[in-house]
Each structure stands twice: as C-alpha cells, then as structure tokens.
PDB file of C-alpha atoms in Angstrom:
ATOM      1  CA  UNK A   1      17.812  43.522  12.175  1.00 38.00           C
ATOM      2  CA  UNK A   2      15.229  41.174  11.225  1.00 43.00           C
ATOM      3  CA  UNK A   3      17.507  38.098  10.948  1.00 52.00           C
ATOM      4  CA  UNK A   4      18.691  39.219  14.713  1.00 58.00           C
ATOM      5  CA  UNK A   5      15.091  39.144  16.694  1.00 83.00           C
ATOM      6  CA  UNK A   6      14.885  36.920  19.805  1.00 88.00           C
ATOM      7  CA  UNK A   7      12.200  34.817  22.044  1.00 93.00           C
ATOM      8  CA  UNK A   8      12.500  33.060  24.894  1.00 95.00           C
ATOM      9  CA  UNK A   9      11.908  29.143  25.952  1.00 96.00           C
ATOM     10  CA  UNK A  10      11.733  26.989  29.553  1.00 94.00           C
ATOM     11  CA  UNK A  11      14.242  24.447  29.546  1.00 95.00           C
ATOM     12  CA  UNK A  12      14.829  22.191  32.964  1.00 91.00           C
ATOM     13  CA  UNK A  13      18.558  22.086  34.061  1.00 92.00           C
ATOM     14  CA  UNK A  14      20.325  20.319  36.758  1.00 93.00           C
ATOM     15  CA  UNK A  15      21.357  22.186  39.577  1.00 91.00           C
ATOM     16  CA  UNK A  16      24.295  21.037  41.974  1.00 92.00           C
ATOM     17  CA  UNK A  17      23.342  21.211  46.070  1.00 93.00           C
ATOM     18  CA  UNK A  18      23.105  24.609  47.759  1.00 91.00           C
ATOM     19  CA  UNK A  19      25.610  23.714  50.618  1.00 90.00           C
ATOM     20  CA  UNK A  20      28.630  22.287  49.867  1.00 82.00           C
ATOM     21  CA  UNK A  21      28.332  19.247  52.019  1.00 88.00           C
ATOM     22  CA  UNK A  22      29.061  16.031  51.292  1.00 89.00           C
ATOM     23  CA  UNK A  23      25.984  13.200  51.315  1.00 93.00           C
ATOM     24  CA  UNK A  24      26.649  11.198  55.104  1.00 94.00           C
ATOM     25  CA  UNK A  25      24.427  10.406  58.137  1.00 96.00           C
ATOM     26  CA  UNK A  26      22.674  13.316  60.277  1.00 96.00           C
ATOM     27  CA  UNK A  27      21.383  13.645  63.222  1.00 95.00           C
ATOM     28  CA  UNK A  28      17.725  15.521  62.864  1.00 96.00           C
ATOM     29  CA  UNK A  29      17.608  17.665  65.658  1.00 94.00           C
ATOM     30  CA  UNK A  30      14.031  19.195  64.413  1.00 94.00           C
ATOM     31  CA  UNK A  31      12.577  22.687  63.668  1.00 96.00           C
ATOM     32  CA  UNK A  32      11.458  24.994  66.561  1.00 94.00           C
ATOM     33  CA  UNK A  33       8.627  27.558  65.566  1.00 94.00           C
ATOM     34  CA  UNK A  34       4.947  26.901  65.609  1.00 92.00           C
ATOM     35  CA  UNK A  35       4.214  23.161  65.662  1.00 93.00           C
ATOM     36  CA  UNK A  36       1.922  23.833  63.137  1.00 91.00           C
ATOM     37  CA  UNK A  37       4.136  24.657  60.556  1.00 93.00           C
ATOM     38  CA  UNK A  38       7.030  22.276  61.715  1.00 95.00           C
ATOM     39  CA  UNK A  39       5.539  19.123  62.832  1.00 95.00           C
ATOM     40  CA  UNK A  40       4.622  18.507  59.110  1.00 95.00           C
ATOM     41  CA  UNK A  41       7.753  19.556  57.524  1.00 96.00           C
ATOM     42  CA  UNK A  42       9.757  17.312  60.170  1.00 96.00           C
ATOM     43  CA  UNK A  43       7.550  13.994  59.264  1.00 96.00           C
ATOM     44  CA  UNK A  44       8.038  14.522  55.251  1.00 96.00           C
ATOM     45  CA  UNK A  45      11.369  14.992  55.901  1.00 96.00           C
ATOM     46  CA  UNK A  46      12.607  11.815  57.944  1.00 96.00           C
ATOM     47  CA  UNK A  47       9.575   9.643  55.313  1.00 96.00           C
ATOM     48  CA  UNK A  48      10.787  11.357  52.381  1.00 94.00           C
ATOM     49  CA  UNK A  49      14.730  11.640  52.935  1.00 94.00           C
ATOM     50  CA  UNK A  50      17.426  14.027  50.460  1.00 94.00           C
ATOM     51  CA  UNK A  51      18.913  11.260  47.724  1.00 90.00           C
ATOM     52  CA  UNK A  52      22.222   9.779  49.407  1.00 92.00           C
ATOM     53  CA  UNK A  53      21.437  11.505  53.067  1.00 96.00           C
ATOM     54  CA  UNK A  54      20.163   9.163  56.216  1.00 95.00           C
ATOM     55  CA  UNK A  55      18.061  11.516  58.143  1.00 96.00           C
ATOM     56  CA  UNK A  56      17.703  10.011  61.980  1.00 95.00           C
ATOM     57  CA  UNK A  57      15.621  11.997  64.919  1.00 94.00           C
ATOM     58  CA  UNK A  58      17.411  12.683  67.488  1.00 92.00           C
ATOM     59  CA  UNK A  59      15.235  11.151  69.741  1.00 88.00           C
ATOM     60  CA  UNK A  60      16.145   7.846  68.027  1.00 89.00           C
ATOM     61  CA  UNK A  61      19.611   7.930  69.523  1.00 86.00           C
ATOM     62  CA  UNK A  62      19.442   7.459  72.771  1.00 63.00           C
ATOM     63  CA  UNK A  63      16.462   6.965  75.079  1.00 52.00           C
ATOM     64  CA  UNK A  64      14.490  10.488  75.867  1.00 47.00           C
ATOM     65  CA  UNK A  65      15.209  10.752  78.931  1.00 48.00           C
ATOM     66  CA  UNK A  66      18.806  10.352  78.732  1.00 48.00           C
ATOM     67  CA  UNK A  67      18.715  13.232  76.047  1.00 44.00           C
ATOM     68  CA  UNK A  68      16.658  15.635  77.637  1.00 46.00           C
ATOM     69  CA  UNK A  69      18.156  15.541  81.229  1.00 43.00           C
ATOM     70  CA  UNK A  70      20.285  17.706  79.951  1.00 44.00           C
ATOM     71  CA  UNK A  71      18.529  19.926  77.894  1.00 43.00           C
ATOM     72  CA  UNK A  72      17.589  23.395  78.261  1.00 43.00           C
ATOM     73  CA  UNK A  73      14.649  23.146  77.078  1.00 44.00           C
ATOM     74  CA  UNK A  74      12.167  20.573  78.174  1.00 47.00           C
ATOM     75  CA  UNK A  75      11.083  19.474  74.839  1.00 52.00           C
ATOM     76  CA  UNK A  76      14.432  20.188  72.820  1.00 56.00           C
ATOM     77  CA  UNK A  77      17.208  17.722  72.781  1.00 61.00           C
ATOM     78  CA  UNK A  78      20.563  19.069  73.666  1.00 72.00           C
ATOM     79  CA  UNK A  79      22.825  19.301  71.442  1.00 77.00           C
ATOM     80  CA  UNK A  80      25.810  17.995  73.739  1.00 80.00           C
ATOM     81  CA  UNK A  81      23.990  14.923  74.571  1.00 81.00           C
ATOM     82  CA  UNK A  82      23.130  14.262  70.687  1.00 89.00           C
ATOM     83  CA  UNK A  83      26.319  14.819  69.532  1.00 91.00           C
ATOM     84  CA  UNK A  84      28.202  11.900  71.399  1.00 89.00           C
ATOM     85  CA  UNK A  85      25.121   9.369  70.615  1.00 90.00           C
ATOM     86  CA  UNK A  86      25.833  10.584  66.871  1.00 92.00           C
ATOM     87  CA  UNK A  87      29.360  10.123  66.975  1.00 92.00           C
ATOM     88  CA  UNK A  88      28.555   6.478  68.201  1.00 90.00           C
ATOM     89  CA  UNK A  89      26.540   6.237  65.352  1.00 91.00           C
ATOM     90  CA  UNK A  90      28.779   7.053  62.934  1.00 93.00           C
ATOM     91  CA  UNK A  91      26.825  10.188  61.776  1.00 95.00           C
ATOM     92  CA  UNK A  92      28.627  13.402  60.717  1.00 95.00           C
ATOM     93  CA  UNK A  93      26.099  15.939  61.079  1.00 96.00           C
ATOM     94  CA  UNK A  94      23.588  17.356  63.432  1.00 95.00           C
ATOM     95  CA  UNK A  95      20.760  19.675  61.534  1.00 96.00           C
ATOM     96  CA  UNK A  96      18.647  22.015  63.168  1.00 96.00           C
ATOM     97  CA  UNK A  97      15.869  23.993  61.649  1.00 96.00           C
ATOM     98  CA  UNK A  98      14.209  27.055  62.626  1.00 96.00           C
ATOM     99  CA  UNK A  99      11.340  28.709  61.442  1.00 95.00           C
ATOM    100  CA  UNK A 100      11.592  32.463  61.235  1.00 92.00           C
ATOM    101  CA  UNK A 101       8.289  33.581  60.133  1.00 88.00           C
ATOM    102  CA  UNK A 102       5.393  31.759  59.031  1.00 86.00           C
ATOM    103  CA  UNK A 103       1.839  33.349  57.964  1.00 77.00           C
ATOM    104  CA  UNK A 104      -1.394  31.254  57.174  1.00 57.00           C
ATOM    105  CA  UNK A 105      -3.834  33.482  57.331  1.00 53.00           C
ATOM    106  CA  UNK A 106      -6.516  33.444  54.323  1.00 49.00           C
ATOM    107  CA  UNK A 107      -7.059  37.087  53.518  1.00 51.00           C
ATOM    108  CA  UNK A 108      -3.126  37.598  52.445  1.00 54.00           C
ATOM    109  CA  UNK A 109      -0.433  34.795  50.756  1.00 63.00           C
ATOM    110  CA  UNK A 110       1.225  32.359  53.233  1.00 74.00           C
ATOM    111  CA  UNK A 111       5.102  32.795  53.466  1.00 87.00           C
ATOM    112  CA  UNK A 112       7.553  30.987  55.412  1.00 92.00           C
ATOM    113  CA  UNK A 113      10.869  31.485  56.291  1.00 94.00           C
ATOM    114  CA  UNK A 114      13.468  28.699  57.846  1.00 95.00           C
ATOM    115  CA  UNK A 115      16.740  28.940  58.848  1.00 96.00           C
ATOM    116  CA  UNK A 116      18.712  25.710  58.603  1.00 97.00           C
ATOM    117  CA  UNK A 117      21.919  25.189  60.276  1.00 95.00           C
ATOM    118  CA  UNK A 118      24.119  21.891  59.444  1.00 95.00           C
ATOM    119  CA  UNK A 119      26.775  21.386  62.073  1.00 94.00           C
ATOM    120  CA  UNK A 120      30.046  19.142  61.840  1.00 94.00           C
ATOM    121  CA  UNK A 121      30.758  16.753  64.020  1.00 94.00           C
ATOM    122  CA  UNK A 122      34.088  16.024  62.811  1.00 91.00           C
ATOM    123  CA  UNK A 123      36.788  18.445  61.734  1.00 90.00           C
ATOM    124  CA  UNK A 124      36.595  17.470  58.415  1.00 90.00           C
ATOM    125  CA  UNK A 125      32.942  18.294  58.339  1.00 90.00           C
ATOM    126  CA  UNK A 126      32.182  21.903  57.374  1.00 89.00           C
ATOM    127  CA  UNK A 127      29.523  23.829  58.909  1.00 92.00           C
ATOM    128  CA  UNK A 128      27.061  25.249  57.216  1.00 93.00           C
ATOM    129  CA  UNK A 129      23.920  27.368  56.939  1.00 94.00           C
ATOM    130  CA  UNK A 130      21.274  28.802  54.762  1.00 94.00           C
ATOM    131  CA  UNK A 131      17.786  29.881  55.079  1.00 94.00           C
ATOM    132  CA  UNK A 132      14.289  28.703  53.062  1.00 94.00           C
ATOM    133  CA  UNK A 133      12.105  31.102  51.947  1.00 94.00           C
ATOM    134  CA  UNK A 134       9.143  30.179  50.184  1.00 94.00           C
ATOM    135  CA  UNK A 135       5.884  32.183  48.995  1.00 92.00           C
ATOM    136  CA  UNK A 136       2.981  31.765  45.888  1.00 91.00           C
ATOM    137  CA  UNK A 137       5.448  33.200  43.919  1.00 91.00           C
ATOM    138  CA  UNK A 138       8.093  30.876  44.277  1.00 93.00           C
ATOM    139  CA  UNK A 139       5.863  27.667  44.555  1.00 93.00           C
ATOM    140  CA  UNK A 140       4.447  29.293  40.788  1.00 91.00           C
ATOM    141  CA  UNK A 141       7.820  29.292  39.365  1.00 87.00           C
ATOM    142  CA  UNK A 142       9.593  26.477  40.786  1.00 89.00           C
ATOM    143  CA  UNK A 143       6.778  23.881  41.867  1.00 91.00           C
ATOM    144  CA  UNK A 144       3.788  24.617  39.412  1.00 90.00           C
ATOM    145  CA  UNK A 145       2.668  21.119  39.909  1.00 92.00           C
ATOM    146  CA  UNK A 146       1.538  22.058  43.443  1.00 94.00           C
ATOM    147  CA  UNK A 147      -0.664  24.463  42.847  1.00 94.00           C
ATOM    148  CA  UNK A 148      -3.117  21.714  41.993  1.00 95.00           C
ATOM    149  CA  UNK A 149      -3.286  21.230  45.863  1.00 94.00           C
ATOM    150  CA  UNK A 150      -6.447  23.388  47.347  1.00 93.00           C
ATOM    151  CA  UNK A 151      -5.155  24.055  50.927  1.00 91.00           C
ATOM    152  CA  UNK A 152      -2.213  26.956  50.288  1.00 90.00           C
ATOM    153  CA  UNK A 153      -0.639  26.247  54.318  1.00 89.00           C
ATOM    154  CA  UNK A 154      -0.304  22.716  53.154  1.00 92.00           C
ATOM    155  CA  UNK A 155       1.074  23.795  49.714  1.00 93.00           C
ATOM    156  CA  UNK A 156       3.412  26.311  51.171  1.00 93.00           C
ATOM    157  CA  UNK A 157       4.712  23.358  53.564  1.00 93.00           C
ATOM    158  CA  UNK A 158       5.390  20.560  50.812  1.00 95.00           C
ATOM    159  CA  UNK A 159       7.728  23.600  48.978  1.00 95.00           C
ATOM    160  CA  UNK A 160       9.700  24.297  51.913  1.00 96.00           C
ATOM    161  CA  UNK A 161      10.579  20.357  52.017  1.00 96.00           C
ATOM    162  CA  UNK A 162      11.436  20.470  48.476  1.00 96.00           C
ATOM    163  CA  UNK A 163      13.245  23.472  49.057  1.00 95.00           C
ATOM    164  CA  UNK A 164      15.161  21.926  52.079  1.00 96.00           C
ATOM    165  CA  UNK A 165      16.203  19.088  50.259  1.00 95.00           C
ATOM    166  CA  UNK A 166      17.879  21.128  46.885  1.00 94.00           C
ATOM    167  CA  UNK A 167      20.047  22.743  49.925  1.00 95.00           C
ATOM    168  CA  UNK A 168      21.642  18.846  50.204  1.00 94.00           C
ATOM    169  CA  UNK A 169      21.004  17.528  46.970  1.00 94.00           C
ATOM    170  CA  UNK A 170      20.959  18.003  43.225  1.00 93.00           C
ATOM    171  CA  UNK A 171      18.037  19.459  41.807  1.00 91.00           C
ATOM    172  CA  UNK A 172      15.911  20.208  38.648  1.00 89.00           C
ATOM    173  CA  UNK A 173      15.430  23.889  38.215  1.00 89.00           C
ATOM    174  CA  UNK A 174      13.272  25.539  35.732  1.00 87.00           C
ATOM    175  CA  UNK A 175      15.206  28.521  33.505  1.00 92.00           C
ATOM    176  CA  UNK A 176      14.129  30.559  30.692  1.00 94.00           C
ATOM    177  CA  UNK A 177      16.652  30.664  27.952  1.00 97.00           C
ATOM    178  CA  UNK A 178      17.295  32.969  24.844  1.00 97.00           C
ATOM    179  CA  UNK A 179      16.330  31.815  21.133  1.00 97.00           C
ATOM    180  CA  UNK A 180      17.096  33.115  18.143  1.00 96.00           C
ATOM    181  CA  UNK A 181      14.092  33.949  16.134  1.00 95.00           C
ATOM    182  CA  UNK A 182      15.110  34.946  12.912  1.00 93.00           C
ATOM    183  CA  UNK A 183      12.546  36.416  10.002  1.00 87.00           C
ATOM    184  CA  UNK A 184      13.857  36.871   6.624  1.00 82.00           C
ATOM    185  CA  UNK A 185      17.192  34.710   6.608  1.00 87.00           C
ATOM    186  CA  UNK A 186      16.858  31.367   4.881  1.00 88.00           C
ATOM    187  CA  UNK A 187      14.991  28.809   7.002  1.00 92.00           C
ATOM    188  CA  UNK A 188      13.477  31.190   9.166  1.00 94.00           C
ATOM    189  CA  UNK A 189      10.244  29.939   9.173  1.00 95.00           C
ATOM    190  CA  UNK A 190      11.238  26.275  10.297  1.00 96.00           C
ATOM    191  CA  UNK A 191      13.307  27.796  13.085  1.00 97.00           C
ATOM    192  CA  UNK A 192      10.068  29.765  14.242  1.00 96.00           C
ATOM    193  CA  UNK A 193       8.298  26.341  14.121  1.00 97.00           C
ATOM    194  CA  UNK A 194      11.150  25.098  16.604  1.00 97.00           C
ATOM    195  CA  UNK A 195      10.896  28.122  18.643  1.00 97.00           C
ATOM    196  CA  UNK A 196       6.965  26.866  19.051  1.00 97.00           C
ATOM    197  CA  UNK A 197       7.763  23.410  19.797  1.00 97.00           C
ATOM    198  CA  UNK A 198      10.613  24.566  22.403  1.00 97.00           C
ATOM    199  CA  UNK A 199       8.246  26.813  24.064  1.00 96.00           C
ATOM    200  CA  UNK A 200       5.877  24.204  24.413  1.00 95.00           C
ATOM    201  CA  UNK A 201       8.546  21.343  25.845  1.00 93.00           C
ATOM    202  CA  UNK A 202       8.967  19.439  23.157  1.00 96.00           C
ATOM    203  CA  UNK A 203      12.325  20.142  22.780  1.00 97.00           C
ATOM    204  CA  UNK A 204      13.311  17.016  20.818  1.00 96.00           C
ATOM    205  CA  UNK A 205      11.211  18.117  18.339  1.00 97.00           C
ATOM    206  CA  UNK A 206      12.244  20.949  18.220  1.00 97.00           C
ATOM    207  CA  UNK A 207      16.214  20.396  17.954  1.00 97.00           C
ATOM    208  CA  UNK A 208      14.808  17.620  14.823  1.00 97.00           C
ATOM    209  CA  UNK A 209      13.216  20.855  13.475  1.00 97.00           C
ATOM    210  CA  UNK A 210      16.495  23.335  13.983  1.00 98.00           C
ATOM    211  CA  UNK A 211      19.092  19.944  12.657  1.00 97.00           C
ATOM    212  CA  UNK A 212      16.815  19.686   9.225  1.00 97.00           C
ATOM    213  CA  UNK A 213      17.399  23.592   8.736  1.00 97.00           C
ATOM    214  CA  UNK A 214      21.039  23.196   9.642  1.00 97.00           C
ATOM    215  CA  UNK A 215      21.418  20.312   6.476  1.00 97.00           C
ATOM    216  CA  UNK A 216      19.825  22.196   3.996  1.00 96.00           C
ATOM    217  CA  UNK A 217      21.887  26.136   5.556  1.00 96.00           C
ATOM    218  CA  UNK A 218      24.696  24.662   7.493  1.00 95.00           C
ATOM    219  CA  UNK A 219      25.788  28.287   8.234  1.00 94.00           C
ATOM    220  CA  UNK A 220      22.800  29.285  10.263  1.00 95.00           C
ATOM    221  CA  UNK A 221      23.722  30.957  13.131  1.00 95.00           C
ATOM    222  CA  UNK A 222      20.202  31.259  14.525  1.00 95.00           C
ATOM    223  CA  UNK A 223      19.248  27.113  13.853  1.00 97.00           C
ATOM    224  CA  UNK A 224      23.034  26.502  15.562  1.00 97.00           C
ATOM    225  CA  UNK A 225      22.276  28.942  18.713  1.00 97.00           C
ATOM    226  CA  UNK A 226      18.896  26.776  19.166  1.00 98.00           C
ATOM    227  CA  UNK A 227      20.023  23.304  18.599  1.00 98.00           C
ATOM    228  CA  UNK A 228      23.139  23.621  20.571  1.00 98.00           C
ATOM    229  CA  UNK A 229      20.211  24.894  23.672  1.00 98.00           C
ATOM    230  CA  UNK A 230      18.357  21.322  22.982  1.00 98.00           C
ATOM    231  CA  UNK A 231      21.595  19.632  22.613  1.00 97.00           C
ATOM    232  CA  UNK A 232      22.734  20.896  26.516  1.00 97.00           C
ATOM    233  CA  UNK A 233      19.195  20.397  27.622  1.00 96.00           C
ATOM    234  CA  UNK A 234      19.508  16.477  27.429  1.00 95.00           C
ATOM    235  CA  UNK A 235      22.889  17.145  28.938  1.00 95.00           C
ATOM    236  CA  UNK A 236      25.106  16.411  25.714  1.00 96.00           C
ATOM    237  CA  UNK A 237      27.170  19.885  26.603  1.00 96.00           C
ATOM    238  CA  UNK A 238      30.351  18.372  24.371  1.00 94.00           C
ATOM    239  CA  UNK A 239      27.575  18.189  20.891  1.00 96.00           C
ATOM    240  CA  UNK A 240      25.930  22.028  22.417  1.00 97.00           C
ATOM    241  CA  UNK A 241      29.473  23.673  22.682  1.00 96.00           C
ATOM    242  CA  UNK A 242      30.667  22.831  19.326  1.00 96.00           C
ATOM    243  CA  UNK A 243      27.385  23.781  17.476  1.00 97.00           C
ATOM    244  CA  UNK A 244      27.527  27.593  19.429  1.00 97.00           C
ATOM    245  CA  UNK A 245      31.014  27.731  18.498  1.00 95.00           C
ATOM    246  CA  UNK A 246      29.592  27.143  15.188  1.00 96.00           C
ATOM    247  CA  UNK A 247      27.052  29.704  15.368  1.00 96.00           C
ATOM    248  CA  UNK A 248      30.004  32.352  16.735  1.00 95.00           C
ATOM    249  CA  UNK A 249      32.288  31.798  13.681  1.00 94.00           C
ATOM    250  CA  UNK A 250      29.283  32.242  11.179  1.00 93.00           C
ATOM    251  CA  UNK A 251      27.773  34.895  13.081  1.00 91.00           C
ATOM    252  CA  UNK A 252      30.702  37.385  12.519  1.00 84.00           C
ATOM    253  CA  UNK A 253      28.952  39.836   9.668  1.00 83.00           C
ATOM    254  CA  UNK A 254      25.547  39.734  12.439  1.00 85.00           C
ATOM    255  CA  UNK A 255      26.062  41.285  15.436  1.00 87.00           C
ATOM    256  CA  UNK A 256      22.729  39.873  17.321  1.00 88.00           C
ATOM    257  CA  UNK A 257      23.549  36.724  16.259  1.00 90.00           C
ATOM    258  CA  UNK A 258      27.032  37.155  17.328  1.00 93.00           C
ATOM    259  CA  UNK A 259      26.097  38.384  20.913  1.00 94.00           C
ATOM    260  CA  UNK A 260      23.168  35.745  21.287  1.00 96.00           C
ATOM    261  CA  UNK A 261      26.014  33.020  20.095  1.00 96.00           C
ATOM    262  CA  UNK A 262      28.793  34.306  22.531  1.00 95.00           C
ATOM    263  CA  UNK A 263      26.126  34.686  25.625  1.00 96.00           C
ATOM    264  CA  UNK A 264      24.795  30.991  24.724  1.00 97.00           C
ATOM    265  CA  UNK A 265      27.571  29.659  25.024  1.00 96.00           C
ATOM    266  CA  UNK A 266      28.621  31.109  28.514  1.00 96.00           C
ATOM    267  CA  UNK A 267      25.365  29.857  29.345  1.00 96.00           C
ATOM    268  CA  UNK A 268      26.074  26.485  28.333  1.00 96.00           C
ATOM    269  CA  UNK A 269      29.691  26.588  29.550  1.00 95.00           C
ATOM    270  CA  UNK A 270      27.658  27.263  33.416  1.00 95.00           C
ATOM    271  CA  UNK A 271      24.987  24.999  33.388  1.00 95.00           C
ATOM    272  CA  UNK A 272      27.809  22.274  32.322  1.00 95.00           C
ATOM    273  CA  UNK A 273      29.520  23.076  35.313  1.00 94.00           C
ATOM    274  CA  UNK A 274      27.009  23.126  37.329  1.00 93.00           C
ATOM    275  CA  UNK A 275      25.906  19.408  36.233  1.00 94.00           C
ATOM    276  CA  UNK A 276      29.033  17.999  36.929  1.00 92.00           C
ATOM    277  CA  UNK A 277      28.924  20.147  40.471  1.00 90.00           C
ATOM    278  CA  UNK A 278      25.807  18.274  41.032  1.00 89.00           C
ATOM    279  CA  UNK A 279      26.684  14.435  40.463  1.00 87.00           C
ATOM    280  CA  UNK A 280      30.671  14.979  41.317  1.00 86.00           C
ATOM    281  CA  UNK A 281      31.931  14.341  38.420  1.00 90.00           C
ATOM    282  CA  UNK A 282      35.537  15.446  36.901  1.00 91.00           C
ATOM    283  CA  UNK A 283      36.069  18.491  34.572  1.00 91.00           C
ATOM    284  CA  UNK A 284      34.910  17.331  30.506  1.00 91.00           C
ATOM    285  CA  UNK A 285      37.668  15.692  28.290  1.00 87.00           C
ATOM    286  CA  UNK A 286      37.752  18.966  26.087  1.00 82.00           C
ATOM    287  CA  UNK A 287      38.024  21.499  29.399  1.00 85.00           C
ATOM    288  CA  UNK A 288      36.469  24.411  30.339  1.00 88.00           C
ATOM    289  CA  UNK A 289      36.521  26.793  27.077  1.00 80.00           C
ATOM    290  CA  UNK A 290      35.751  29.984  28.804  1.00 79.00           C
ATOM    291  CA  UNK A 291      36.066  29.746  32.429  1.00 65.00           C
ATOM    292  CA  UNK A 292      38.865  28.669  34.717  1.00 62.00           C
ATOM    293  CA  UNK A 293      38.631  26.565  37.451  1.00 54.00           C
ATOM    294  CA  UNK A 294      38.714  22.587  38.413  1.00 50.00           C
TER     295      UNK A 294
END
C-alpha cells in the first residue's frame, strides 16, 4: 500500500478552440447588454484580436447610415445590410455577442454571462454558438495572474475577453494531474523530491529528478508514471507514452501503480489529441494507442 500512495501537481496543457470554426475574417457585429459591461469588452476585442482571426466592426463596412437605415434598432446594425458588405469583403462570419447577466455590485462577487453566436456566411461556414460565463472562481483557477488587478468589474471584464477568445483559438489551460508518491520502494525519496519540484513548476527539474531514479531502478513504475507526465507537459507525447507503457508492464504485481499507469496514460493519450486539435495537425506517426478516431 505504501509503494501505491498518490499526490497531485499543476501542469499547463494546450487546449484546441471551443467552436469548431476555422480561423477567417468576421464581421463584429458587437455585444448588446449594459454598455458598461460591453463597451469595454468590444474595444479589447477588435485591439487585442483571437491569433489567426481579423475582427472588423461592422460599422467599418459600409458608411452608418447606409447600415442602420435598415435596422431595427436605431443603434444596432442589421444584420442583412452587414452581411452583403461582408461578403464584399471577403469575410466569412458575422459574430454577435450578448450579455445575459452581469452584476457589479460591491457587497456580493461580480458574474457575467455572454452568449456568443458565430454565423456563416457561406454554406461551407458552420454556425455556431456558446456562452461565457465567468465569476472569482473561475478568474482564481484559470487567470490567477489577474487577481493582481484591484477593481473586480474590470477584472471580471479582461476574463470574459480571454474567455471569448479560447472559444476561437487554442489555449493554455491549467490541470491538476495524478503523481505517484511512493514511500518504501527503492528511490522513493528522490521521487518525493520530484513530486516537490512538480508541485512547485519546475517540472524540468523534476523529470531530471524522476530520469536519475529511473537509471539507477529502471523498473519503477512510480518514477515512469511521473516522468512520462513531464515528458507530455513539454509536449513530447511519443517519449510520455512509451515511458507509461513502461510503468503498465512493470506495474503488474501493484495494483495502484497499475491503475495510476493505465489512467496516465489515457490522460496523456487526450491531452495529445487535444494538442494536435489545437494547431491542426495530423494523427502521430505511432497512432492513437487507445482511442479511435482521425
């Protein structure tokens, strides 16, 4: 039992985009809600544009006037009008944003919630949708680093960006993962010491912790479960696959190990996928081991 006990690590993986659309131009046609809340989000978005996307305001298309004569709302272009000035332009897309509810009030957390709506403008341009929610909670998990920003409306606003852009492209997310944290079996202590380092980031250091157990036991199980972690954490999923193999064939008389080793390497076996999701890439040389699919 000892030789079986567990602890956990963060480890940053890539992510592939949240709607399956492919990078092209887009017409922006804005957010409706309180201007408040969108006004901000709108500028970041069209000065701070998705990787590979070409944001334009609709506005920008044709002259106001011509936009908004036929509009059914004074202040809203139509989408009608848009759409054949965004043809012209060779854009694919017209975007639309709307906020759904949105709290700022100082005595309780802020929250908002967008709906975002991506519309085709060519049949072979899906339509798609998907809403942003984003509270403390989230912006704690996800987007520590903003914390350090005082105001928690203006916080709360710079996450729902972020957020709106992982729904077009790839993004970094933040995971906890499982590692082995063995106490008796030979090398245990130096694997602990990994553990340590992982926790802390470091997980170079760490995996150059976990490799000099592996030359002196190369049968660990618990030093091949961790380094094949750091291995698919600087993306090398061929080197992390065939070290958890490893740990699965010398794991056979532990069943901890065994279970950690076979539920590692499902886990690498996703994130791979989703990498190559994210920057379109084909399926790896050796295949999929253990799922199916292109």
């Amino acid at each position: 039992m000892l030789a079986g006990c567990k602890t956990t690590a963060p480890v940053h993986v890539w992510q592939p985009p949240q709607l399956a659309a492919e990078p092209a131009g887009v017409a922006f046609m804005g957010i409706s809600g309180p201007d408040e809340w969108a006004d901000p989000i709108e500028e970041a978005l069209l000065a701070e544009q998705p990787l590979r996307w070409r944001l334009i305001a609709a506005e920008q298309l044709e002259s106001p006037s011509n936009i908004r004569l036929v509009s059914g709302f004074e202040e809203e272009p139509n989408d009608v009008a848009v759409s054949a000035a965004a043809r012209r332009e060779g854009l694919r897309y017209l975007l639309h944003g709307e906020i759904l509810q949105a709290t700022g009030h100082e005595d309780r957390d802020d929250k908002v919630s967008l709906s975002w709506r991506l519309t085709g403008l060519h049949p072979d341009a899906e339509s798609a949708g998907m809403p942003v929610s984003v509270d403390e909670a989230l912006i704690s998990q996800r987007y520590p680093h903003l914390l350090n920003i005082p105001d928690v409306a203006e916080r709360t606003r710079r996450a729902v960006v972020l957020e709106t852009k992982r729904l077009l492209t790839a993004s970094v997310d933040r995971q906890q993962v499982t590692l082995a944290s063995p106490r008796l079996s030979p090398g245990s202590r130096a694997i602990r010491r990994g553990n340590e380092l992982a926790r802390s980031g470091n997980w170079p250091a760490a995996e150059q912790r976990w490799q000099q157990v592996l030359e002196s036991h190369p049968r660990s199980a618990a030093a091949l479960i961790n380094a094949s972690i750091a291995a698919a954490a600087r993306q090398d999923f061929t080197v992390a696959k065939e070290r958890v193999t490893e740990a699965v064939r010398w794991s056979a008389f532990s069943p901890m190990n065994k279970s950690l080793a076979e539920e590692t390497l499902f886990w690498i076996e996703m994130r791979q996928r989703d990498y190559h999701n994210a920057f379109d890439l084909p399926p790896p040389p050796e295949g999929w081991l253990i799922s199916r699919g292109d």
